XYZ file of C-alpha atoms in Angstrom:
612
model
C 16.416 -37.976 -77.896
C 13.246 -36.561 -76.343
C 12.267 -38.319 -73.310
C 8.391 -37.182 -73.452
C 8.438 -38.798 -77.602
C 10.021 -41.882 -76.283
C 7.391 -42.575 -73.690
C 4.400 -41.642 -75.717
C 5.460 -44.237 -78.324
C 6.264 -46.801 -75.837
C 2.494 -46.565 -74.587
C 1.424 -46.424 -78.395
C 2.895 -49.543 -79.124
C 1.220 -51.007 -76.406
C -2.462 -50.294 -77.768
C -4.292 -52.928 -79.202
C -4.520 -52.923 -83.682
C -9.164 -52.604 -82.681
C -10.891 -49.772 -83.637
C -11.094 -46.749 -81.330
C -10.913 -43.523 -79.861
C -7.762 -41.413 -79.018
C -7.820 -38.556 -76.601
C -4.343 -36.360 -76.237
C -4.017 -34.124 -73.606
C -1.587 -31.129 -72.396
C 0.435 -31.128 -69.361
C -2.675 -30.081 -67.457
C -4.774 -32.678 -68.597
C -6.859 -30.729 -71.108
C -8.295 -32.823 -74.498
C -6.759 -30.822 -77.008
C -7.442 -33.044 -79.439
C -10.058 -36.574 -79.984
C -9.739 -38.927 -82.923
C -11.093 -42.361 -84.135
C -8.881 -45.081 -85.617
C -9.654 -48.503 -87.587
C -6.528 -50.223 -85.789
C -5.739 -47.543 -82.719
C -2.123 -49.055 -82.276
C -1.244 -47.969 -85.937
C -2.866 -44.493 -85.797
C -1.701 -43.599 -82.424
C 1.881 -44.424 -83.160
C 2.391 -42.543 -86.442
C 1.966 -38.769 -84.393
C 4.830 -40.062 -82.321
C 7.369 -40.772 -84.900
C 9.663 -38.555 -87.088
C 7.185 -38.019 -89.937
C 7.757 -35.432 -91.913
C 4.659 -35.948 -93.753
C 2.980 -34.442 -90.439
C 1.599 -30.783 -91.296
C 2.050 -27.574 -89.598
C -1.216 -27.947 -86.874
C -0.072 -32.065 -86.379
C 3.313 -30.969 -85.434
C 2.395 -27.988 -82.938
C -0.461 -30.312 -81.002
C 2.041 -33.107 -80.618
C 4.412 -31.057 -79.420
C 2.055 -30.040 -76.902
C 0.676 -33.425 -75.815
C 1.779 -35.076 -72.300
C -0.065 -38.135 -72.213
C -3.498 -40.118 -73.814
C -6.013 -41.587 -73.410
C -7.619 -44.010 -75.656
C -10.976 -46.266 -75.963
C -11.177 -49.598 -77.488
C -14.662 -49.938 -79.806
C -16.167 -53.096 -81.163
C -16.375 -51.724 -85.267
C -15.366 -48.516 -86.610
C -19.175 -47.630 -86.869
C -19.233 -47.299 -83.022
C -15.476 -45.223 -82.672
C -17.500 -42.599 -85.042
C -20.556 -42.427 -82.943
C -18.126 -42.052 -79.951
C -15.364 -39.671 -81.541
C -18.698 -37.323 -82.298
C -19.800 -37.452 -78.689
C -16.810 -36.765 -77.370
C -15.959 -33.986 -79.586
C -19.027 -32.331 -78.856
C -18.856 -32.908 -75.086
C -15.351 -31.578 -74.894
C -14.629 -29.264 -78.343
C -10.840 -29.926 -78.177
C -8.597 -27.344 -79.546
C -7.172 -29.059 -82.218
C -10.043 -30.438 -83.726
C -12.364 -28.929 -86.236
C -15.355 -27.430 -84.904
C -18.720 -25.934 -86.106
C -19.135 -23.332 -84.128
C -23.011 -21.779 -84.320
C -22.227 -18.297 -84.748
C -24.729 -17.527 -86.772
C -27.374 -14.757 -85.255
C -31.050 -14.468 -85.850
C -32.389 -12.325 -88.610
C -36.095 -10.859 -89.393
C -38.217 -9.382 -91.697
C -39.178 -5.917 -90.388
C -41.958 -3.376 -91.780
C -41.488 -0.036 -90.754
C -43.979 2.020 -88.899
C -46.087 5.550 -90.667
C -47.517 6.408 -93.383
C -45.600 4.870 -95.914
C -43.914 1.881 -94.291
C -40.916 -0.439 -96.145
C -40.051 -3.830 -95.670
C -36.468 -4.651 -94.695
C -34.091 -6.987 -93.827
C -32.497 -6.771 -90.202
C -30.361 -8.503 -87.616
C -31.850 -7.282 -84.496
C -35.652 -6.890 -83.354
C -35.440 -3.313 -81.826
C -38.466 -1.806 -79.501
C -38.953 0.963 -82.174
C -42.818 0.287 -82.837
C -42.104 -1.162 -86.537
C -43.622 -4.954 -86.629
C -41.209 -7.899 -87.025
C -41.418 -11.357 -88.437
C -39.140 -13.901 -87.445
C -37.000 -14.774 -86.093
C -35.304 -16.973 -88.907
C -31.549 -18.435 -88.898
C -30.597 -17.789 -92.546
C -29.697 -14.415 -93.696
C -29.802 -16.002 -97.162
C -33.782 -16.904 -97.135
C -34.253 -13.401 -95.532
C -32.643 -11.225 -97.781
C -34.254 -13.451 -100.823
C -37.715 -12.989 -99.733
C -37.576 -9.180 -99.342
C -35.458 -8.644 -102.069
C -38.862 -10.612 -104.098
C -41.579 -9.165 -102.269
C -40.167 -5.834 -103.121
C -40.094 -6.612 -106.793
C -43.011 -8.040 -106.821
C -45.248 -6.108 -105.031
C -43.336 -2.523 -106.686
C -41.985 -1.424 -102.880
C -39.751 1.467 -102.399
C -35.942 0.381 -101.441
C -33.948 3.697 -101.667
C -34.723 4.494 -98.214
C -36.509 7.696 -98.610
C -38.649 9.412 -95.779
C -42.229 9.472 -97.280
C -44.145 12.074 -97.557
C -41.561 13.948 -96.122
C -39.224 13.728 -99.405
C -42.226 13.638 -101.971
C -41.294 15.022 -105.687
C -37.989 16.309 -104.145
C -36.117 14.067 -106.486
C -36.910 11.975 -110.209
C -37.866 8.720 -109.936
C -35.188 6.314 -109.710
C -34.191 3.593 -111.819
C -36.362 1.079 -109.955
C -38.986 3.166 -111.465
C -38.394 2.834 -114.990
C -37.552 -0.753 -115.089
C -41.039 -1.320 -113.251
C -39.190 -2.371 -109.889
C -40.888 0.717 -107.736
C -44.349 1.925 -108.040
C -42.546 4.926 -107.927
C -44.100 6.120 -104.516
C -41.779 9.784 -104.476
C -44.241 11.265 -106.715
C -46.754 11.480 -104.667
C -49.163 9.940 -106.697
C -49.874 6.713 -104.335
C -52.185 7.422 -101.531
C -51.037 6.289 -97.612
C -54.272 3.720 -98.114
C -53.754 2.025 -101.248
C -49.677 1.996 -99.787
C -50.575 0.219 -96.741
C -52.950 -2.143 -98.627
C -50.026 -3.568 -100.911
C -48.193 -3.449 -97.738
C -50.781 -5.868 -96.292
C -50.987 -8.195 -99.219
C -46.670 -8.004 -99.152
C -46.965 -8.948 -95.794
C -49.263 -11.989 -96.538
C -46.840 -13.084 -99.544
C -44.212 -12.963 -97.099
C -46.278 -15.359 -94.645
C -48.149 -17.172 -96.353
C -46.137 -18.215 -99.661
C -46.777 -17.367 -103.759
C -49.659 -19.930 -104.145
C -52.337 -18.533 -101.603
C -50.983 -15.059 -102.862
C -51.499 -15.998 -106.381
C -55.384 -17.760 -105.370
C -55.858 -14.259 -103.483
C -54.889 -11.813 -106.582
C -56.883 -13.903 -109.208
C -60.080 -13.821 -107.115
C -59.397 -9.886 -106.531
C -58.635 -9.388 -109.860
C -61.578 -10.714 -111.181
C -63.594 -8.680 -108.726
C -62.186 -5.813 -110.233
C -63.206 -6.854 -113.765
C -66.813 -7.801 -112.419
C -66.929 -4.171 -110.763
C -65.638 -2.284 -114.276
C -62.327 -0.918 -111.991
C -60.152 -1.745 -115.091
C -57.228 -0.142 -113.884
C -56.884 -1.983 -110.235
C -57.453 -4.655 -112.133
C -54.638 -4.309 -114.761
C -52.302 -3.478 -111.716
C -53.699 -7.246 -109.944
C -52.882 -8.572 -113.074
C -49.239 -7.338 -113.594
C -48.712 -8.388 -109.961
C -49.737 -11.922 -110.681
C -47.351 -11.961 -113.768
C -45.002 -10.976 -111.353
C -44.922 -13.596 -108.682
C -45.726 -15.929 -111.263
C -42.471 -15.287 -113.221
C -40.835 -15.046 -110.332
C -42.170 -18.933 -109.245
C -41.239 -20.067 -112.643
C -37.267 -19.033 -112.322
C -37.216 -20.475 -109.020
C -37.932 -23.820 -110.600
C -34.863 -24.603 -113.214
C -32.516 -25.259 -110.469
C -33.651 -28.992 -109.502
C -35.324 -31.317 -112.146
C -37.137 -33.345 -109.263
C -38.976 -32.318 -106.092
C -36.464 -34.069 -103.915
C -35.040 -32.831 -100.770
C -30.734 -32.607 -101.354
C -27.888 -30.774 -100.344
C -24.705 -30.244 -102.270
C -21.847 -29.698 -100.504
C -18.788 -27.471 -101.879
C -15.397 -26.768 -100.193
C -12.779 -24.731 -101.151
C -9.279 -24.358 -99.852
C -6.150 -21.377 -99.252
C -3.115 -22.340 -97.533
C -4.445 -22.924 -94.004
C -8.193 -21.455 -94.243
C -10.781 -22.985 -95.327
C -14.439 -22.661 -96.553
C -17.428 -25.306 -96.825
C -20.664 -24.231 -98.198
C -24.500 -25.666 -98.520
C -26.446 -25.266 -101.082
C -30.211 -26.759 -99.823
C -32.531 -27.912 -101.720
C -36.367 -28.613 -100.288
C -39.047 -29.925 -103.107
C -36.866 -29.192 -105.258
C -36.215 -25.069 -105.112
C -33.083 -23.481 -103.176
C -34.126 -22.818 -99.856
C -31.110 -22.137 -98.097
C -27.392 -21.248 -97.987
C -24.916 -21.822 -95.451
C -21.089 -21.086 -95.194
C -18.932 -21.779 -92.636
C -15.123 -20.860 -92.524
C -12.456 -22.756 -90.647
C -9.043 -21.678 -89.967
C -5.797 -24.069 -89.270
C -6.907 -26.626 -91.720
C -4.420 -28.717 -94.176
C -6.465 -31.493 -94.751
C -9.627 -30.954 -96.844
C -10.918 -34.291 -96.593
C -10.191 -34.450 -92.745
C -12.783 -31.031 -92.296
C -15.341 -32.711 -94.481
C -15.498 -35.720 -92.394
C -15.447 -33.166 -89.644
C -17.902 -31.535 -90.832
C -20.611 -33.572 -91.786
C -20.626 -35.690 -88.209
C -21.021 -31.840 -86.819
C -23.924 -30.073 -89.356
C -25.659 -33.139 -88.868
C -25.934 -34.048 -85.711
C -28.805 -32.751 -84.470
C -31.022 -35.386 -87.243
C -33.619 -32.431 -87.473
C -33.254 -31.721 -91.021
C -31.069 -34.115 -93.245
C -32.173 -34.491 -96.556
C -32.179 -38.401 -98.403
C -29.571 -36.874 -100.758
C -26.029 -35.410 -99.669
C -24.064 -34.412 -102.761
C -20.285 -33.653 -102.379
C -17.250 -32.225 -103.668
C -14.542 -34.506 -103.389
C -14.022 -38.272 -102.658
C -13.948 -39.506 -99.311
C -12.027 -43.123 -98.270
C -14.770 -43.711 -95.241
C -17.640 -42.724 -97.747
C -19.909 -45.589 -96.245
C -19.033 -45.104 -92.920
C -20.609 -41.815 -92.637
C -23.329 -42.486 -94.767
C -24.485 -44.818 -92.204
C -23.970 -42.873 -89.782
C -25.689 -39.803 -90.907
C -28.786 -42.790 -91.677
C -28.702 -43.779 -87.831
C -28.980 -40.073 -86.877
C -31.920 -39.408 -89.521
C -33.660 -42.373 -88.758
C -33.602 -43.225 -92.800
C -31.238 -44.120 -95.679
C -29.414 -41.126 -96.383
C -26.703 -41.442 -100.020
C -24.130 -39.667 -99.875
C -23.011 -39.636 -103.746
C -20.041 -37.185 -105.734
C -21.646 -35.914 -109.400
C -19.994 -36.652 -112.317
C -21.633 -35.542 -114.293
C -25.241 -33.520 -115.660
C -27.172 -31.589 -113.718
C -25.939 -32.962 -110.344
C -22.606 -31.885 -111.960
C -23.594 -28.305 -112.490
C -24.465 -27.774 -108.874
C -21.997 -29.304 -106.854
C -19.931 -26.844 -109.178
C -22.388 -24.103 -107.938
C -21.101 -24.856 -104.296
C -18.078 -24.943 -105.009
C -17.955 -21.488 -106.974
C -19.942 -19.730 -104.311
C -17.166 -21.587 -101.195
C -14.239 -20.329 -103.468
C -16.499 -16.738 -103.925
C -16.880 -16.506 -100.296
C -13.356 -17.614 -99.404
C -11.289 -14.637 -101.811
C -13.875 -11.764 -99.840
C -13.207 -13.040 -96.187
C -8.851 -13.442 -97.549
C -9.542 -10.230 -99.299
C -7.699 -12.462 -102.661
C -9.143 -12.870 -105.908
C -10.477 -16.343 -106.785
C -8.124 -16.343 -109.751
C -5.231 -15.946 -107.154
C -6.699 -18.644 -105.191
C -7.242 -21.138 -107.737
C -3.697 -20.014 -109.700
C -1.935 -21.362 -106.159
C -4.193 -24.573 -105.874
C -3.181 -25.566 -109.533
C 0.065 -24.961 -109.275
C 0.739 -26.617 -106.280
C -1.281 -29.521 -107.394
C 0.860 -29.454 -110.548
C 4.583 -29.314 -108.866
C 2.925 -32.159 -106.599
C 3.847 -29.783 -103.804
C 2.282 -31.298 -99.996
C 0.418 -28.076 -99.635
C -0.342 -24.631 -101.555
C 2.908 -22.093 -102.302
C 1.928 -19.021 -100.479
C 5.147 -17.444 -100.676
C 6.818 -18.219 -103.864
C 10.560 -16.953 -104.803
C 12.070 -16.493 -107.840
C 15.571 -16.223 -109.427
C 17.024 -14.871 -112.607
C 20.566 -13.885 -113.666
C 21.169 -11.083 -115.879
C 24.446 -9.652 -117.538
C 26.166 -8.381 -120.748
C 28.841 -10.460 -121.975
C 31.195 -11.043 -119.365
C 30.222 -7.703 -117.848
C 27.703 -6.553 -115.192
C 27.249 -9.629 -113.784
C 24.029 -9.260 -111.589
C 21.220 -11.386 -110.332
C 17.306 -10.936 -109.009
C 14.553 -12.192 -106.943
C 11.611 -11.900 -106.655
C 8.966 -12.313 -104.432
C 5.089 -13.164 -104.751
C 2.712 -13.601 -101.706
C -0.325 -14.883 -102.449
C -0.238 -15.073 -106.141
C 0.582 -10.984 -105.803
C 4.216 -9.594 -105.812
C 5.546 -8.726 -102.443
C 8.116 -5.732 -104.323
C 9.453 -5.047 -100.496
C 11.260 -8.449 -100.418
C 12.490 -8.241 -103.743
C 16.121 -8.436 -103.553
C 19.217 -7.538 -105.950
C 22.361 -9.356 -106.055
C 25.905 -7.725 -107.631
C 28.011 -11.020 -108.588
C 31.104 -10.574 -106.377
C 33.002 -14.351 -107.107
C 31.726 -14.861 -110.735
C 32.561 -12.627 -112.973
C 32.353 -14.409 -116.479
C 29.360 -15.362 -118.572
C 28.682 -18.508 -116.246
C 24.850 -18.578 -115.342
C 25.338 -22.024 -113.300
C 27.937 -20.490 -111.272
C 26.402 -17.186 -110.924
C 23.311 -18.789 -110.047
C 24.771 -20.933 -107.192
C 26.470 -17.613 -105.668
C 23.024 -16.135 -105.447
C 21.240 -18.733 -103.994
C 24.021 -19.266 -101.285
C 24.052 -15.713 -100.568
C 20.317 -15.500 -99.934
C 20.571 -18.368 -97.658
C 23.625 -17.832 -95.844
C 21.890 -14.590 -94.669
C 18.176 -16.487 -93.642
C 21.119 -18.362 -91.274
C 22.982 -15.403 -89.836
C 21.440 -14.089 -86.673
C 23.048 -10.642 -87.072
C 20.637 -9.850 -90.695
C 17.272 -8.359 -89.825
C 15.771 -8.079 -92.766
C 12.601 -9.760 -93.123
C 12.891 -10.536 -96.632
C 16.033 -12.682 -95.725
C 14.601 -14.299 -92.558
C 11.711 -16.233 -93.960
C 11.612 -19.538 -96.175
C 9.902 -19.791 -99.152
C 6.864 -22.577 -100.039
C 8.591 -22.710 -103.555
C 11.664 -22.050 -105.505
C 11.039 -21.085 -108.976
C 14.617 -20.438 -111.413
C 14.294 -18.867 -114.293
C 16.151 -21.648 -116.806
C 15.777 -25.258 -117.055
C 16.400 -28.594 -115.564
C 20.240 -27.700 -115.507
C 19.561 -24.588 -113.363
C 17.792 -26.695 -110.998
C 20.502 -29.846 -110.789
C 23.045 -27.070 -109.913
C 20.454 -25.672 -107.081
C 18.735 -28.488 -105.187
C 21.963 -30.292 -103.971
C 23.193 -26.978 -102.739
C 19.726 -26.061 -101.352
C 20.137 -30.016 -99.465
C 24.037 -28.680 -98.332
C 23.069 -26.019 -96.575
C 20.148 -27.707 -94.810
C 17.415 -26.164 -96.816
C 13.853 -28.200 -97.418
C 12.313 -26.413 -99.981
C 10.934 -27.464 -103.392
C 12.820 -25.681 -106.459
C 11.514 -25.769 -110.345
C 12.494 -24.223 -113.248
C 10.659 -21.914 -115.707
C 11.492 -23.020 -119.555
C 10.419 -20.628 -122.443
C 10.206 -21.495 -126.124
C 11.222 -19.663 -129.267
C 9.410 -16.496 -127.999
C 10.527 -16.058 -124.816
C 7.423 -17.195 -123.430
C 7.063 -19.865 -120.744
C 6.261 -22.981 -122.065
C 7.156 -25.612 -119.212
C 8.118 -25.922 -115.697
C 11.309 -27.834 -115.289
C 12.303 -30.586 -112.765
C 15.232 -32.596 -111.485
C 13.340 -35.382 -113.652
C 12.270 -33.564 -116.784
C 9.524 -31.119 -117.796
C 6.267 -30.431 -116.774
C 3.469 -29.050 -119.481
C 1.164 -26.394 -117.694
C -0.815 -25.199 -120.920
C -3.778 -27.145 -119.873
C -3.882 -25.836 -116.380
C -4.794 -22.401 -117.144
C -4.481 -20.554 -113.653
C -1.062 -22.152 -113.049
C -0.087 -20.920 -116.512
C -0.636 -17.253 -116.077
C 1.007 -17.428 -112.670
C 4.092 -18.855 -113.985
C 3.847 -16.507 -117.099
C 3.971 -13.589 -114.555
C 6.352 -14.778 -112.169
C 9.192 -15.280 -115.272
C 8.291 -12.063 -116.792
C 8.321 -9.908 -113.672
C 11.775 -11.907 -111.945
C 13.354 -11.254 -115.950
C 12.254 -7.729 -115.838
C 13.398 -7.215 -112.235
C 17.181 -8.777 -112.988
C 17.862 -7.043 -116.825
C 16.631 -3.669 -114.845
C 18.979 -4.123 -112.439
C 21.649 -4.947 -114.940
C 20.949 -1.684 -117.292
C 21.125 0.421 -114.280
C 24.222 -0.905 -113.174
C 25.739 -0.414 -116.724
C 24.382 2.770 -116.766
C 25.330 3.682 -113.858
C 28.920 2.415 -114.895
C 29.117 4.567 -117.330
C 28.466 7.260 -115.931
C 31.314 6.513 -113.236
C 33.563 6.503 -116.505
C 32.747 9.988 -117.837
C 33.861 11.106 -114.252
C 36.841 9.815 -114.407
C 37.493 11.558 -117.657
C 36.975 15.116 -115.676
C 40.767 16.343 -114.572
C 41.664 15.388 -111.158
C 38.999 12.825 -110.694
C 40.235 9.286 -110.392
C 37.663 6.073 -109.631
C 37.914 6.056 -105.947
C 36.503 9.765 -106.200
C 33.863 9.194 -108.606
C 32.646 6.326 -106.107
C 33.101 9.059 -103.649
C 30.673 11.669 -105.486
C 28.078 8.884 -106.249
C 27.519 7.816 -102.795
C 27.192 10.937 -101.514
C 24.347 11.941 -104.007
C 22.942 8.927 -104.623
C 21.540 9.667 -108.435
C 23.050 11.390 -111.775
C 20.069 13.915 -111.323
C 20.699 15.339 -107.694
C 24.773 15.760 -108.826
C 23.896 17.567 -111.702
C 21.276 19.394 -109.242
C 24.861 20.394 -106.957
C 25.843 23.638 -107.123
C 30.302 23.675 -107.337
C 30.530 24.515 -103.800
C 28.141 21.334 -103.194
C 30.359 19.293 -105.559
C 33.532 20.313 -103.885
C 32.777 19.164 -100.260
C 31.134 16.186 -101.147
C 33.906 14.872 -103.227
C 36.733 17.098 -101.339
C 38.080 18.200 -104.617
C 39.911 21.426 -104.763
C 38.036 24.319 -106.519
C 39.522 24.033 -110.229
C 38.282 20.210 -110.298
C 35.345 21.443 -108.844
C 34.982 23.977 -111.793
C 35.508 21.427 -114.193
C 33.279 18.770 -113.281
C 30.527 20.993 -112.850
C 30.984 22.065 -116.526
C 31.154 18.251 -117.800
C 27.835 18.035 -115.957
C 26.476 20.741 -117.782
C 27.461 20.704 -120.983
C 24.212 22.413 -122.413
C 25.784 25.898 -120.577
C 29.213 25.803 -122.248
C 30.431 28.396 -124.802
């Protein structure tokens, strides 16, 4: 037994069932890790016993911790007020953190002639002028990317006048994006003017731009300068278009946020969509790392974005369910000073953009894994479906191939991340079973594999690590015959089967218990589809190449002097049919030590073509 488990749950069991706060510390006394509890004595005892529910991060901080701390609270309200302050005094290791990472951005307008409006990261001394600073990137970019439009600014990046009717126009150009400034056609003072009135869109928002272009425009009208006024008119169009799109988003003025999360194996990502008066002001996403528990980084998360009570909206919309729903909504109304709901849509327009934050945390989540969503979502669903305790990253798969009692051979295969991993695909020759017995054949291949993830002397990587999932290709008998030899040889991993109807295609994933459907869960179908396709292709490929290959060793045998043990002889030493028939006779006769007539002669059966 371990001594250091024993005493931790001794002290556990001493704690009083109250709310409170947990602190567990390393052998140097370091918090790696601060939690609340409703009844302390209950939470703090179930991370010292053999619980195999416990995921990966749970396991490797326990086995880390030395001793605890703990503080008894009057209501849960109060341990959540205190597990917040304490996280944020001591940012323990093992808890999720916010970390503000994010750096300043600004708007900058470029000195000369002909100056551009961009958006930048850093304000450099370089004489351009800079507004700002701002924390989003998102409201940045937006605004240039629309004053651009708007007020028909260059964005290629050209050097003006130096690159004047060098090139065509653009595309910007012809769409009416661009003012098209390379032709040389726009003087530096009428430039710098829309500059200027940019500049004062940028600062001072569309409705004192649009007040300022009417009265200008009909100045222009009163002075008989129709064309700068047809211009100030197809400018206010513009930003008055541009207003009008910015408006379907929210059906009310009211101040929300929606708040989408999206999962991979251990990483994570939340974003924000914000709404203020009813337009999308703002975007945030934040990525977390080490995280199995989505509703655990939620909570997490919204005691941490929040904190500060400068700028939480009334509204707080939400992805998934959460058990201590009220809890934090009063909590987050404490820090804001009024009621703040904290809701999940179910439907409408609320619906429709929680969905939004979701699509854009799963968008943001495949570019930092480098994965497609599909691939992502194809793992989530099927690991939801199998009811497996977390996603299957690395999925194997087994199928066993032959031709009547003959060329008995097995495959796996191997898919990482939804992708196949064709380096740890493996091919197995059935050396005890050599009859049409898939069960049996089956059950040699399995132990095989595993016998060699056990033996220290095997280096092969493809051996040495377990898979999240098991899939067989065959039914619920394949699987009876594989889980209780999986469970003798001391192996805890999930195994299915893949059933296919009249047309060879996969129809249902197969269980101990019965069948599972997966038409309805599109993502997990295809997977599934692809996994029993490519592990069926992989094993009958094998198998014709064996028989092939077979047969071959049989028309050497026919050659005079050449008996099986020399054929096997030949074939090892060059490897394919092609490089033998490549050989020249000397070649043939040192690799297979034949003497020069057999030589002769099986460098004419090898060439047939050449014979009189």
């Amino acid at each position: 037994m371990d001594e250091r488990i024993d005493r931790l749950r001794a002290k556990a069991n001493s704690l009083d069932v109250k709310p409170g706060v947990y602190l567990m510390k390393d052998r140097t006394g370091v918090i790696i890790y601060i939690g609340k509890a409703k009844r302390l004595k209950n939470r703090v005892v179930s991370y010292f016993r053999q619980n195999k529910g416990h995921n990966e991060k749970v396991r490797k901080m326990v086995s880390l911790v030395e001793d605890f701390d703990y503080i008894v609270c009057d209501s849960e309200f109060e341990a959540l007020v205190l597990e917040c302050s304490l996280i944020k005094q001591y940012t323990p290791k093992y808890n999720i953190l916010l970390k503000d990472d994010k750096g300043y951005h600004y708007v900058k307008v470029t000195g000369g002639q002909y100056p551009q409006i961009q958006a930048v990261k850093q304000k450099l001394s370089d004489g351009a002028a800079y507004i700002g600073p701002y924390t989003s990137s998102f409201s940045v970019k937006q605004s240039v990317d629309e004053v651009n439009k708007v007020f028909m600014l260059p964005v290629c990046g050209k050097k003006f006048p130096e690159e004047f009717r060098k090139t065509r126009p653009c595309l910007n150009y012809h769409i009416k994006n661009c003012a098209g400034i390379c032709m040389g056609k726009v003087s530096p003072a009428d430039y710098q003017q829309t500059v200027k009135e940019a500049v004062s869109y940028l600062k001072n928002g569309s409705a004192d731009s649009i007040d300022q272009l009417k009265h200008q425009m009909e100045e222009a009208a009163e002075n008989l300068e129709f064309e700068k006024a047809a211009k100030l008119r197809d400018r206010l169009l513009a930003i008055q278009r541009l207003a009008q799109t910015q408006k379907v988003l929210l059906n009310t003025d009211k101040d929300q946020d929606f708040i989408g999360i999206e999962h991979s194996v251990s990483t994570a990502c939340v974003a924000v969509l914000k709404f203020r008066g009813g337009q999308l002001h703002d975007k945030d996403d934040f990525f977390f790392y080490d995280v199995y528990d989505t509703e655990e980084l939620l909570l997490q998360f919204l005691s941490q974005y929040y904190v500060k009570g400068g700028d939480i909206p009334k509204f707080i919309s939400l992805s998934i369910e959460l058990s201590d729903l009220a809890l934090y909504q009063d909590y987050l109304s404490e820090l804001a000073g009024y009621k703040v709901n904290l809701h999940v849509p179910q439907k409408g327009e609320q619906k429709r953009l929680i969905e939004m934050a979701q699509s854009n945390a799963l968008e943001q989540l495949s570019l930092r894994l480098n994965k497609k969503s599909r691939e992502i979502v194809a793992q989530q669903e099927l690991g939801k479906l199998l009811g497996l305790s977390k996603e299957p990253e690395y999925i194997e798969s087994y199928d066993i191939s032959n031709i009547g009692n003959d060329y008995m051979v097995g495959g796996m295969v191997v898919f990482a991340n939804a992708k196949p991993l064709k380096s740890a695909y493996k091919k197995f020759s059935m050396k005890e079973n050599q009859t049409q017995d898939d069960y049996a054949c089956m059950r040699e291949m399995i132990t095989r594999r595993f016998k060699n993830y056990f033996d220290e002397s095997v280096q092969d990587e493809g051996f040495k690590r377990l898979p999240d999932l098991i899939l067989l290709d065959g039914g619920k008998g394949h699987v009876n015959v594989v889980e209780p030899l999986l469970r003798e040889m001391g192996i805890d991993v999930p195994v299915f089967g893949m059933v296919k109807d009249s047309k060879h295609k996969t129809r249902a994933i197969a269980s101990s218990g019965g069948e599972i459907q997966i038409y309805g869960n599109k993502a997990a179908f295809r997977l599934a589809t692809q996994i029993q396709d490519e592990v069926h292709r992989f094993a009958i490929s094998f198998q014709r190449a064996k028989h092939k290959k077979n047969t071959f060793t049989m028309g050497l045998t026919s050659v005079k002097g050449i008996g099986e043990k020399k054929a096997f002889t030949l074939l090892k030493a060059f490897k394919t049919q092609k490089a033998m028939k490549e050989a020249t006779i000397e070649e043939l006769r040192t690799a297979g030590k034949l003497n020069a007539e057999t030589a002769s002669a099986l460098y004419a059966y090898l060439h047939p073509e050449i014979q009189p």
